[in-house]
Coordinates of C-alpha atoms and ligand atoms in Angstrom, one line a residue:
M1 CA -6.7 23.8 33.6
G2 CA -7.5 26.6 35.9
N3 CA -5.1 28.2 38.4
F4 CA -6.1 27.7 42.0
T5 CA -6.4 31.4 42.6
D6 CA -9.4 31.4 40.2
Y7 CA -11.3 29.2 42.6
R8 CA -10.8 31.0 45.9
L9 CA -13.6 30.8 48.4
P10 CA -15.4 34.2 48.6
L11 CA -15.3 34.7 52.4
E12 CA -17.1 38.1 52.2
A13 CA -20.1 36.5 50.6
F14 CA -20.2 33.9 53.3
Q15 CA -20.3 36.2 56.3
S16 CA -24.0 37.1 56.0
Q17 CA -25.2 33.6 55.2
R18 CA -26.9 31.3 57.5
T19 CA -24.7 28.3 58.2
P20 CA -24.2 25.4 57.4
F21 CA -24.5 25.6 53.6
Y22 CA -22.9 24.1 50.5
Y23 CA -21.0 26.6 48.4
Y24 CA -20.6 25.6 44.8
N25 CA -18.0 27.2 42.5
L26 CA -19.8 27.2 39.2
Q27 CA -16.7 28.4 37.3
L28 CA -14.9 25.3 38.5
L29 CA -17.8 23.1 37.4
H30 CA -17.8 24.7 34.0
D31 CA -14.0 24.2 33.6
T32 CA -14.3 20.6 34.7
L33 CA -17.1 19.9 32.2
E34 CA -15.0 21.6 29.5
G35 CA -12.1 19.4 30.4
I36 CA -14.2 16.3 30.0
N37 CA -15.7 17.5 26.7
R38 CA -12.3 18.4 25.3
L39 CA -11.0 14.9 25.8
T40 CA -14.1 13.1 24.5
T41 CA -14.9 15.0 21.3
D42 CA -13.0 13.2 18.6
V43 CA -13.7 9.7 20.0
P44 CA -17.0 7.8 20.3
Y45 CA -17.1 8.3 24.1
R46 CA -20.3 9.3 25.9
V47 CA -20.0 10.5 29.4
H48 CA -23.0 10.1 31.7
Y49 CA -23.2 12.1 34.9
A50 CA -24.0 9.9 37.9
L51 CA -26.8 11.9 39.6
K52 CA -26.3 10.1 42.9
A53 CA -23.1 12.2 43.5
N54 CA -25.1 15.4 43.6
S55 CA -28.6 16.0 42.3
N56 CA -28.9 19.7 43.1
P57 CA -31.1 21.1 40.3
H58 CA -28.9 24.0 39.6
L59 CA -25.8 21.8 39.0
L60 CA -27.9 19.3 37.0
A61 CA -29.0 22.0 34.6
I62 CA -25.4 23.1 34.0
I63 CA -24.3 19.5 33.5
A64 CA -27.2 18.7 31.1
Q65 CA -26.4 21.9 29.2
A66 CA -22.8 20.8 28.8
G67 CA -24.1 17.8 26.9
L68 CA -23.5 15.0 29.3
G69 CA -25.9 12.1 29.6
A70 CA -27.3 10.9 32.9
D71 CA -26.7 7.8 35.0
L72 CA -29.6 7.0 37.2
V73 CA -30.4 4.7 40.1
S74 CA -34.0 5.5 41.0
G75 CA -37.3 6.8 39.7
G76 CA -36.6 10.0 41.7
E77 CA -33.3 10.5 39.8
L78 CA -35.1 9.9 36.5
K79 CA -37.6 12.7 37.3
A80 CA -34.8 15.0 38.4
A81 CA -32.8 14.3 35.2
L82 CA -35.9 14.9 33.0
A83 CA -36.6 18.2 34.9
A84 CA -33.0 19.3 34.4
G85 CA -33.2 18.7 30.6
F86 CA -31.2 15.5 30.1
A87 CA -32.3 13.7 27.0
P88 CA -33.9 10.3 27.8
E89 CA -32.0 8.5 25.1
R90 CA -28.8 9.7 26.8
M91 CA -29.8 8.1 30.1
A92 CA -28.6 4.8 31.7
Y93 CA -30.7 3.3 34.5
A94 CA -28.7 1.1 36.9
G95 CA -29.3 -0.5 40.3
V96 CA -29.8 -4.0 41.7
G97 CA -33.3 -3.3 42.9
K98 CA -35.4 -1.5 40.3
T99 CA -39.1 -1.7 41.3
D100 CA -41.9 -2.1 38.8
W101 CA -43.1 1.5 38.9
E102 CA -39.6 2.7 38.3
I103 CA -39.1 0.4 35.3
R104 CA -42.5 1.5 33.9
L105 CA -41.6 5.1 34.2
A106 CA -38.2 4.6 32.5
L107 CA -39.9 2.7 29.7
E108 CA -42.5 5.4 29.3
H109 CA -39.8 8.0 28.8
G110 CA -37.7 5.8 26.6
V111 CA -34.4 5.8 28.6
G112 CA -31.5 4.8 26.5
C113 CA -30.3 1.8 28.4
F114 CA -31.2 -0.3 31.4
N115 CA -28.1 -1.6 33.1
V116 CA -29.4 -5.0 34.1
E117 CA -28.0 -6.6 37.2
S118 CA -29.7 -10.1 37.3
M119 CA -31.7 -12.6 35.4
P120 CA -34.9 -12.1 37.4
E121 CA -34.6 -8.3 36.8
M122 CA -34.2 -8.9 33.0
E123 CA -37.3 -11.1 32.9
V124 CA -39.4 -8.4 34.7
I125 CA -38.1 -5.6 32.4
G126 CA -38.9 -7.7 29.3
Q127 CA -42.4 -8.5 30.6
L128 CA -43.2 -4.9 31.5
A129 CA -41.9 -3.7 28.2
Q130 CA -44.1 -6.1 26.4
E131 CA -47.1 -5.0 28.5
Q132 CA -46.3 -1.4 27.5
G133 CA -45.9 -2.4 23.8
C134 CA -42.3 -1.3 23.6
T135 CA -38.8 -2.8 23.7
A136 CA -36.3 -2.1 26.5
S137 CA -32.7 -1.4 25.5
I138 CA -30.4 -3.1 27.9
A139 CA -26.8 -3.6 28.8
I140 CA -25.8 -6.5 31.1
R141 CA -23.8 -5.5 34.1
V142 CA -20.8 -7.8 34.5
N143 CA -19.1 -8.2 37.8
P144 CA -15.5 -8.4 36.6
D145 CA -14.1 -9.5 39.9
I146 CA -11.4 -6.8 40.0
D147 CA -10.4 -5.3 43.3
A148 CA -10.4 -1.5 43.0
H149 CA -8.4 -1.2 46.3
T150 CA -10.6 1.5 47.5
H151 CA -12.7 1.7 50.7
R152 CA -14.6 -1.6 51.3
Y153 CA -17.9 0.3 51.2
I154 CA -17.3 1.7 47.8
T155 CA -15.7 -1.2 46.0
T156 CA -18.2 -2.8 43.8
G157 CA -16.5 -5.1 41.3
T158 CA -15.4 -8.1 43.4
A159 CA -17.2 -11.5 43.4
D160 CA -18.5 -11.1 46.9
N161 CA -20.7 -8.1 46.5
K162 CA -24.2 -7.7 45.3
F163 CA -23.5 -6.0 42.0
G164 CA -23.7 -7.4 38.5
I165 CA -23.6 -10.8 37.0
A166 CA -20.6 -13.1 37.5
I167 CA -18.5 -13.8 34.4
E168 CA -19.2 -17.5 34.4
Q169 CA -23.0 -16.8 34.4
L170 CA -22.7 -14.3 31.6
P171 CA -23.0 -16.7 28.6
H172 CA -26.4 -17.9 29.9
V173 CA -27.7 -14.4 30.5
V174 CA -26.5 -13.1 27.1
E175 CA -28.1 -16.0 25.3
R176 CA -31.4 -15.4 27.1
A177 CA -31.2 -11.6 26.3
L178 CA -30.6 -12.3 22.6
T179 CA -33.8 -14.4 22.4
M180 CA -36.3 -13.0 24.9
P181 CA -39.1 -10.7 23.8
G182 CA -39.3 -7.2 25.1
V183 CA -35.6 -6.5 25.3
R184 CA -32.8 -5.5 23.0
L185 CA -29.3 -6.2 24.1
R186 CA -27.1 -3.2 23.4
G187 CA -24.0 -4.0 25.4
L188 CA -22.1 -4.8 28.5
H189 CA -21.7 -2.6 31.6
F190 CA -19.0 -2.6 34.3
H191 CA -18.2 -0.5 37.4
I192 CA -15.4 -1.5 39.7
G193 CA -15.6 1.0 42.5
S194 CA -15.3 4.7 43.4
Q195 CA -12.4 7.1 44.4
L196 CA -9.8 5.3 42.3
T197 CA -6.6 7.3 41.9
D198 CA -4.5 4.4 40.7
M199 CA -5.2 3.6 37.1
K200 CA -4.1 -0.1 37.2
P201 CA -7.5 -1.5 38.0
Y202 CA -8.8 0.3 34.9
V203 CA -6.1 -1.3 32.8
M204 CA -7.3 -4.7 34.2
L205 CA -10.8 -3.8 33.4
C206 CA -9.8 -3.0 29.8
D207 CA -8.2 -6.4 29.5
T208 CA -11.3 -8.1 30.8
V209 CA -13.5 -6.2 28.3
N210 CA -11.1 -7.1 25.4
R211 CA -11.2 -10.8 26.3
L212 CA -15.0 -10.8 26.6
Q213 CA -15.4 -9.0 23.3
D214 CA -13.1 -11.5 21.6
Y215 CA -15.1 -14.3 23.1
Y216 CA -18.4 -12.9 21.8
E217 CA -17.1 -11.8 18.5
A218 CA -16.0 -15.4 17.8
R219 CA -19.6 -16.5 18.5
G220 CA -21.1 -13.9 16.3
V221 CA -22.3 -11.5 19.0
R222 CA -21.5 -7.8 18.5
F223 CA -22.2 -5.1 21.1
E224 CA -23.2 -1.6 20.2
L225 CA -21.7 -0.2 23.4
I226 CA -19.4 -0.9 26.3
N227 CA -20.0 1.0 29.5
V228 CA -17.1 1.1 31.9
G229 CA -18.9 2.9 34.8
G230 CA -17.3 5.6 36.8
G231 CA -15.0 5.8 39.8
L232 CA -12.3 8.3 38.9
G233 CA -11.0 9.8 42.2
V234 CA -10.2 13.3 43.3
D235 CA -7.5 14.8 45.5
Y236 CA -9.1 15.2 48.9
N237 CA -5.8 16.3 50.5
E238 CA -4.9 19.1 48.2
P239 CA -8.0 20.3 46.4
D240 CA -6.4 23.6 45.4
A241 CA -3.4 21.9 43.8
H242 CA -5.7 19.6 41.8
P243 CA -9.1 21.3 41.3
I244 CA -9.8 19.2 38.2
A245 CA -9.5 15.4 38.3
D246 CA -6.9 13.7 36.2
F247 CA -9.2 13.1 33.2
D248 CA -6.1 12.9 30.9
S249 CA -4.8 9.8 32.6
Y250 CA -8.3 8.3 33.0
F251 CA -9.5 8.6 29.3
G252 CA -5.9 7.9 28.2
V253 CA -6.1 4.4 29.8
F254 CA -9.1 3.5 27.8
K255 CA -7.7 5.1 24.6
R256 CA -4.6 3.0 25.0
H257 CA -6.0 -0.3 26.3
L258 CA -9.5 -0.8 25.3
R259 CA -10.0 -2.1 21.7
L260 CA -13.3 -0.6 20.6
R261 CA -14.9 -2.2 17.5
P262 CA -15.9 -0.1 14.5
G263 CA -19.1 1.8 15.3
Q264 CA -19.0 0.9 18.9
E265 CA -19.5 3.5 21.7
L266 CA -17.7 3.6 25.0
H267 CA -19.9 4.9 27.8
F268 CA -18.7 6.3 31.2
E269 CA -20.6 7.1 34.3
L270 CA -18.7 9.7 36.3
G271 CA -20.0 11.3 39.5
R272 CA -17.4 12.3 42.0
S273 CA -14.9 13.6 39.5
V274 CA -17.4 15.9 38.0
V275 CA -18.7 17.7 41.1
A276 CA -16.5 16.9 44.2
Q277 CA -14.1 19.8 44.0
C278 CA -16.6 22.5 43.1
G279 CA -18.4 22.1 46.5
S280 CA -17.4 23.1 50.0
L281 CA -19.5 22.7 53.1
I282 CA -19.3 26.0 55.0
T283 CA -19.9 25.9 58.7
R284 CA -19.5 28.1 61.8
V285 CA -17.7 27.3 65.0
I286 CA -20.3 27.4 67.8
Y287 CA -18.0 26.6 70.8
V288 CA -14.4 25.8 71.4
K289 CA -14.3 23.3 74.3
S290 CA -11.2 22.1 76.1
G291 CA -11.4 18.5 77.3
R292 CA -8.8 16.7 79.4
N293 CA -6.5 15.9 76.5
K294 CA -8.1 17.6 73.5
R295 CA -9.5 20.8 72.2
F296 CA -12.8 20.4 70.3
A297 CA -14.0 22.9 67.7
I298 CA -17.8 22.3 67.8
V299 CA -19.3 23.4 64.5
D300 CA -22.9 23.8 63.3
A301 CA -22.6 21.3 60.5
G302 CA -22.8 17.6 61.4
M303 CA -22.9 14.2 59.9
T304 CA -26.4 15.0 58.7
D305 CA -24.9 17.5 56.3
L306 CA -21.8 15.6 55.3
L307 CA -21.9 11.9 56.1
R308 CA -18.7 10.7 54.4
P309 CA -16.4 11.1 57.5
A310 CA -18.8 9.2 59.8
L311 CA -19.6 6.5 57.2
Y312 CA -16.3 5.9 55.5
E313 CA -13.8 7.6 57.8
A314 CA -13.3 9.9 54.8
R315 CA -11.0 12.9 55.2
H316 CA -12.0 16.3 53.9
L317 CA -9.6 19.2 54.2
V318 CA -10.6 21.5 57.0
Q319 CA -9.8 25.2 56.7
N320 CA -10.5 28.1 59.0
L321 CA -11.4 30.8 56.6
S322 CA -11.8 33.7 59.0
S323 CA -9.1 33.4 61.6
T324 CA -6.2 35.8 61.1
A325 CA -4.1 34.3 63.9
L326 CA -0.6 33.3 63.1
A327 CA -0.4 30.8 65.9
C328 CA -1.9 27.4 65.5
D329 CA -3.5 24.7 67.7
T330 CA -4.8 21.2 67.3
Y331 CA -8.5 20.6 67.3
D332 CA -10.9 17.7 66.9
V333 CA -13.5 19.3 64.6
V334 CA -16.9 17.8 65.6
G335 CA -20.5 18.3 64.8
P336 CA -23.5 18.7 67.1
V337 CA -25.2 15.4 66.4
C338 CA -25.6 12.9 69.2
E339 CA -23.3 10.2 67.7
S340 CA -19.7 9.6 68.6
S341 CA -18.9 9.3 64.9
D342 CA -20.0 12.8 64.2
V343 CA -16.4 14.0 63.8
F344 CA -15.0 15.7 60.7
A345 CA -11.3 15.7 61.7
H346 CA -9.2 14.4 64.5
D347 CA -6.1 16.4 65.7
C348 CA -6.5 18.9 63.0
T349 CA -4.0 21.8 63.0
L350 CA -5.8 25.1 62.5
P351 CA -4.9 28.7 63.2
L352 CA -6.3 29.7 66.6
T353 CA -10.0 29.1 66.3
Q354 CA -12.8 30.8 68.2
R355 CA -16.6 31.0 68.4
G356 CA -18.0 32.5 65.2
D357 CA -15.1 31.4 62.9
L358 CA -16.1 30.2 59.4
I359 CA -14.8 26.8 58.6
A360 CA -14.7 25.1 55.1
L361 CA -14.9 21.4 54.6
R362 CA -13.4 21.0 51.1
S363 CA -14.1 18.7 48.2
A364 CA -17.7 18.1 49.5
G365 CA -19.5 18.6 46.2
A366 CA -19.9 14.8 45.6
Y367 CA -21.9 12.6 48.0
G368 CA -22.3 15.6 50.4
E369 CA -25.6 17.3 49.8
S370 CA -27.0 14.2 48.1
M371 CA -26.5 12.1 51.3
A372 CA -27.7 14.7 53.7
S373 CA -30.5 13.7 56.1
T374 CA -32.7 15.3 58.8
Y375 CA -31.6 13.0 61.6
N376 CA -32.1 14.7 65.0
L377 CA -34.7 16.7 63.2
R378 CA -32.0 19.0 61.8
S379 CA -32.6 21.2 58.8
L380 CA -31.1 20.3 55.5
P381 CA -28.1 22.5 54.6
G382 CA -28.6 25.5 52.5
T383 CA -26.8 26.4 49.2
L384 CA -24.9 29.3 47.8
F385 CA -23.6 29.5 44.2
Ligands
LIG1 N1 -21.8 3.9 38.1 C1 -22.2 3.0 39.1 C2 -22.8 1.8 38.7 C3 -22.0 3.3 40.4 O1 -22.4 2.5 41.4 C4 -21.4 4.6 40.8 C5 -21.2 4.9 42.2 C6 -21.0 5.4 39.8 C7 -21.2 5.0 38.4 C8 -20.4 6.8 40.0 O2 -19.1 6.6 40.6 P1 -18.1 7.8 40.9 O3 -17.6 8.3 39.5 O4 -18.9 8.9 41.6 O5 -17.1 7.3 41.7 N2 -21.1 7.6 48.7 C9 -19.8 7.1 48.4 C10 -19.6 6.7 46.9 C11 -20.6 5.7 46.5 C12 -20.4 5.4 45.0 C13 -21.5 4.5 44.6 N3 -21.5 4.2 43.2 C14 -18.8 8.2 48.8 O6 -19.2 9.2 49.4 O7 -17.6 8.0 48.7

């Protein structure tokens, strides 16, 4: 584990850069990957990186180099993963709405596993595989109906959302998968949500997996792999105190609670916990404006650069990097986009802030750059490594 001083933001290097831009600390990324690899070497665990968290080619190349597999949700991500050097057999392709061209492309490249989310999708995959004269390896995504107690937009494993196949429908789908041409059933897939800091939902997931495995084993069905998805959370409040996610607790839960069968692999799909803390969005204060009741620090980054606060009311630690003032004041830190939700922080205490100051929005490496848009015809943010 690194000491926080190792990962300090290089203010000098920022001064001459055009803002806003994402700064990525590659040392922290390396240390994070090393932490993951250290905990997964002497066990049959395979960690796939969820490209949706951040598909910056520079980061992808480093993550591929570290030996992680790739978790994909589109043909575009498949192309990016191939370009970055991920091995196709170490790729898992998920998503409720895979289109025909995307399935064909994945078959052509021989992706390791399709995570199948519905019966109609499985039929189409089987048919397209037969047309291409190959067999698609699949895992069936099970909706375990476990509440991850995270934001409602990023909870995925409850009965009322669109993901996966309900447990009561599973026997029917498994039976079809075992007999239909064009597919080979490799395992079961789960994902219960994102930004989980409490490990209890994972313990519940392990119990569900154990029960399902017992059920199928009794019926003579053996799975090569179990995929438990991703979701490990990071510390958005104190990124310097916890620059590396708590992989010990996370992998420890599965080591203690999930009964793997001999020869079976356990797959993971981690996104946020791999890249969140290595990225900060760096922005400059354009104006400080005093309203009737509030002071606004208007910065040159907006919701188009970092959507999470506007979309999920997410909080990112805001730091004024350049102010040397000892006195503080309270500011609403807002972007320039014409939307009332374009606010990064309400009533944020900062050292006295003025036009030109450099501000960091921390823990922005995951779902930051990858969710950026050009709304209002704004430019996409730059990058600095
Ligand atoms: N596997 C599946 C099937 C997923 O749906 C996701 C994320 C992951 C893996 C990776 O989860 P992670 O380890 O990153 O939590 N944009 C939202 C998060 C959306 C997560 C979507 N699915 C945010 O900014 O919080």
